[in-house]
Tab-separated table of C-alpha atoms in Angstrom:
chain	number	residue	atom	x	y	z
S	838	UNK	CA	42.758	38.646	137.593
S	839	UNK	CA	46.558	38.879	137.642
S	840	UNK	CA	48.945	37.582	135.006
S	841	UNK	CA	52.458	35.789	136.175
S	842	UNK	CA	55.553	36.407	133.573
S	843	UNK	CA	57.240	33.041	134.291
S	844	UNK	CA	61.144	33.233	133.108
S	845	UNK	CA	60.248	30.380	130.647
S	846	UNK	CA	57.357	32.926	128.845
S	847	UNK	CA	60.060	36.245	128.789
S	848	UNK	CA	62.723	34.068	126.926
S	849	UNK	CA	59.999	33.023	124.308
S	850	UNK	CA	60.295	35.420	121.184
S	851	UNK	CA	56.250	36.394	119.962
S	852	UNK	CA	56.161	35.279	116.041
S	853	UNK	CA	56.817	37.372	114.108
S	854	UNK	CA	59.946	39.023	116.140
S	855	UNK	CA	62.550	37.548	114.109
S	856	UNK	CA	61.166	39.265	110.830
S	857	UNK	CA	60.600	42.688	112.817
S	858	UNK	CA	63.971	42.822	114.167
S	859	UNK	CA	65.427	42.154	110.723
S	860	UNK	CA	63.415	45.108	109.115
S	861	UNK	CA	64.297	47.485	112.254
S	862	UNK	CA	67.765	46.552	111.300
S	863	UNK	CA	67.412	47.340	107.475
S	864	UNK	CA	65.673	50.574	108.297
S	865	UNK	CA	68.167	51.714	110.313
S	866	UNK	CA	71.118	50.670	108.272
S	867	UNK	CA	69.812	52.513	105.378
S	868	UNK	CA	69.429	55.980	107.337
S	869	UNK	CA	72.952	55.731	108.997
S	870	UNK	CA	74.386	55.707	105.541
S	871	UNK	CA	73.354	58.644	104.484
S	872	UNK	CA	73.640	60.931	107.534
S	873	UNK	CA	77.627	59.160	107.571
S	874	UNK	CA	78.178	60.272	103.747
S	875	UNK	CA	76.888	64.086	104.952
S	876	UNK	CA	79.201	64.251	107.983
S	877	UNK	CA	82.246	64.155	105.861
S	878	UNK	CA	82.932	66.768	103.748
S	879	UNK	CA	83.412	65.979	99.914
S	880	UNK	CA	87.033	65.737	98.703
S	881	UNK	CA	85.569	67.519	95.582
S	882	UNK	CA	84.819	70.777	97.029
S	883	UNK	CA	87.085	73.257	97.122
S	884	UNK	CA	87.497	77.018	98.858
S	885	UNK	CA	84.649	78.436	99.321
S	886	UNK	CA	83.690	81.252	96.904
S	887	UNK	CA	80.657	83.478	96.785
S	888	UNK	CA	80.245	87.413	96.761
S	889	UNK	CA	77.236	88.924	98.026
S	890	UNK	CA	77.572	92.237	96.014
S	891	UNK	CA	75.270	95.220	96.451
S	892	UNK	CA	74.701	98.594	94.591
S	893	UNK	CA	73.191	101.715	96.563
S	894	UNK	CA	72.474	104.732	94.421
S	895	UNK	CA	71.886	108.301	96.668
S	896	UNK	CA	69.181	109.944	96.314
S	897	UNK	CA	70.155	113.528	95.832
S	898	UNK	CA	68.134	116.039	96.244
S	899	UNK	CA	67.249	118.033	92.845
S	900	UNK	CA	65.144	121.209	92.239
S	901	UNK	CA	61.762	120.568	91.058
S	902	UNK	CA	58.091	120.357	93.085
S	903	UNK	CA	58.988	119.705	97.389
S	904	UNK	CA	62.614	120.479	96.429
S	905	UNK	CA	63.782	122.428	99.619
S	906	UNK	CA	67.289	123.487	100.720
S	907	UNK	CA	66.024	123.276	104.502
S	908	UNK	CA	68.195	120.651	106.600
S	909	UNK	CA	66.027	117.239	107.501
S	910	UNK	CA	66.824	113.753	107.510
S	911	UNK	CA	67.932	112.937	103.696
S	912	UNK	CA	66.342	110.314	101.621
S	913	UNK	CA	67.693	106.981	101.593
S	914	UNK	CA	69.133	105.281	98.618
S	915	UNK	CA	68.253	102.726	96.330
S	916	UNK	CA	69.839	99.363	96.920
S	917	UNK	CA	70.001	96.332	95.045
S	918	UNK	CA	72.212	93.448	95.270
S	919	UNK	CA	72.773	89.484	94.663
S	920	UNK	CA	74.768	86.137	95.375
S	921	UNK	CA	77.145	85.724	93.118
S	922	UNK	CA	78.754	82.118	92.378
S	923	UNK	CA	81.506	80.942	90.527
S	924	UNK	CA	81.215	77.212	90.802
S	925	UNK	CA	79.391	76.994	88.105
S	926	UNK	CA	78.518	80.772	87.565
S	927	UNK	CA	75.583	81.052	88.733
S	928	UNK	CA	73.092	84.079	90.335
S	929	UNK	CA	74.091	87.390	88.427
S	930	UNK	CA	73.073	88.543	85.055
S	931	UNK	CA	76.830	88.395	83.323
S	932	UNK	CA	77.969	85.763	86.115
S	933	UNK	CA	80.599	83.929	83.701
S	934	UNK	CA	81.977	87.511	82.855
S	935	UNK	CA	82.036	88.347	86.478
S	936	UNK	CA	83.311	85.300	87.667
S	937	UNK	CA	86.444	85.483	84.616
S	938	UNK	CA	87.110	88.960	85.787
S	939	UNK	CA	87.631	88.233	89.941
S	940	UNK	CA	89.763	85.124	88.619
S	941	UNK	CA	91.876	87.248	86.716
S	942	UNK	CA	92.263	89.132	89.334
S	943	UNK	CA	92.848	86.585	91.656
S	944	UNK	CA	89.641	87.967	93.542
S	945	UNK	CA	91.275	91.364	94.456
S	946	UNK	CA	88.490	94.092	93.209
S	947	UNK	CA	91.229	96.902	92.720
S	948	UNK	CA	93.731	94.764	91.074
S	949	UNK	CA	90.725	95.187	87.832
S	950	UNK	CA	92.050	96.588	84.747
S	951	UNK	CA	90.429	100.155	84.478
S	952	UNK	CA	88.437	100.226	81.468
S	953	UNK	CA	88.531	103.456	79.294
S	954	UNK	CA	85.179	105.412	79.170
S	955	UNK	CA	83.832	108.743	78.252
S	956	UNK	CA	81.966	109.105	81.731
S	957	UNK	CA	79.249	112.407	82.409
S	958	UNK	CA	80.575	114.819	84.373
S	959	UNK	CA	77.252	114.269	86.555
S	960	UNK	CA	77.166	113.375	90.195
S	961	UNK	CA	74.910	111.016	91.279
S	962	UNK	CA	76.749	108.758	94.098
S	963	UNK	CA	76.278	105.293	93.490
S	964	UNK	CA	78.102	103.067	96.353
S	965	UNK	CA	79.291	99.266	95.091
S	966	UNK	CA	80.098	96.689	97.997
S	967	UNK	CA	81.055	93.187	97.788
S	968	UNK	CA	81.430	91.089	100.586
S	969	UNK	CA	82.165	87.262	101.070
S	970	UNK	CA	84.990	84.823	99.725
S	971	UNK	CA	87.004	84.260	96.856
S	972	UNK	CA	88.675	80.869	97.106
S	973	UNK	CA	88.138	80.877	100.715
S	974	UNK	CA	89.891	83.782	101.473
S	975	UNK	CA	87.661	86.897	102.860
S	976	UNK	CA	86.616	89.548	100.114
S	977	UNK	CA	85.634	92.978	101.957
S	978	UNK	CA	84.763	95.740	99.208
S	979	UNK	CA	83.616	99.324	99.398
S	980	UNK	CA	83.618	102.374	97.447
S	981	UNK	CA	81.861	104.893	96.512
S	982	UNK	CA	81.827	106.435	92.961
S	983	UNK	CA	80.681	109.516	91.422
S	984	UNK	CA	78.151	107.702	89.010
S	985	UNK	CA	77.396	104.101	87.969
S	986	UNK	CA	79.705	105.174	84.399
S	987	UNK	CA	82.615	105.869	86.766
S	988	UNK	CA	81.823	102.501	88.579
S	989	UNK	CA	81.678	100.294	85.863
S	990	UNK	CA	85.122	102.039	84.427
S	991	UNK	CA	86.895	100.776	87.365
S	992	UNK	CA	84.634	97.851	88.230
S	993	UNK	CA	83.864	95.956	84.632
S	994	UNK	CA	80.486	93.569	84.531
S	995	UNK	CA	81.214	92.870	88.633
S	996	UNK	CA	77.990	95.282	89.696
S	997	UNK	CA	76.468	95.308	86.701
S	998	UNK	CA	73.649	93.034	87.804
S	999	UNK	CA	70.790	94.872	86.899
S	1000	UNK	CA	71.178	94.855	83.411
């Protein structure tokens, strides 16, 4: 059995169209709203600014049981680190502290005020990095300090995320 679409029967609408074309219509009105409103950037935001900030302390070898002066590979540090956000202050133990500091500083790291302290005269390496942007210009920190007493004098609350 074969079936003939006559030009009269593909210009009829089935019931029910009217109402399905209506809904396809509201569905898709609603959707393109949203993904509009996401593809333009919010005149709220500013720069971008976020620090991913890291401490490594050195392992260093000291005498006691396996202690050996022998050369081998040497043991790898500890590292910890976090995201730090000023906008609100957000991901870092003393954020609002941190985030007060790098603003007074305008985000420079070695424009901080050095702080007076009465620092061990102990070496134990403890490397501080920050790396990201501060009001959307690029923030590339690294030094290495003698210990994490020496750090914090120059540094302030900035790596002092572990507390």
């Amino acid at each position: 059995m074969t079936h003939t679409i006559t030009a009269k029967a593909a210009r009829r609408r089935p019931r029910g169209t009217a109402v399905t074309a209506a809904a396809l219509f509201t569905v898709l009105a609603a959707t393109a709203a949203p993904a509009r409103a996401m593809a333009e950037p919010a005149a709220h935001i500013g720069p971008s600014t976020w620090l991913q900030l890291t401490v490594t302390r050195d392992d260093i070898p000291t005498p006691g049981p396996g202690f050996s002066l022998r050369p081998g590979p040497r043991p790898v540090g500890d590292t910890r680190g976090t995201l730090l956000l000023c906008d609100p202050p957000q991901g870092h133990t003393r954020a609002a502290e941190a985030c007060a500091q790098l603003d007074a500083a305008a985000g420079d790291i070695r424009r901080f005020p050095l702080r007076d302290a009465a620092c061990p005269m102990l070496y134990a390496p403890v490397t501080a990095e920050a790396r990201g942007e501060w009001q959307g210009n690029p923030v590339d920190y690294r030094e290495t300090f003698p210990n994490a007493c020496a750090m914090e004098a120059v540094t302030g609350v900035l790596f002092a995320f572990d507390a």
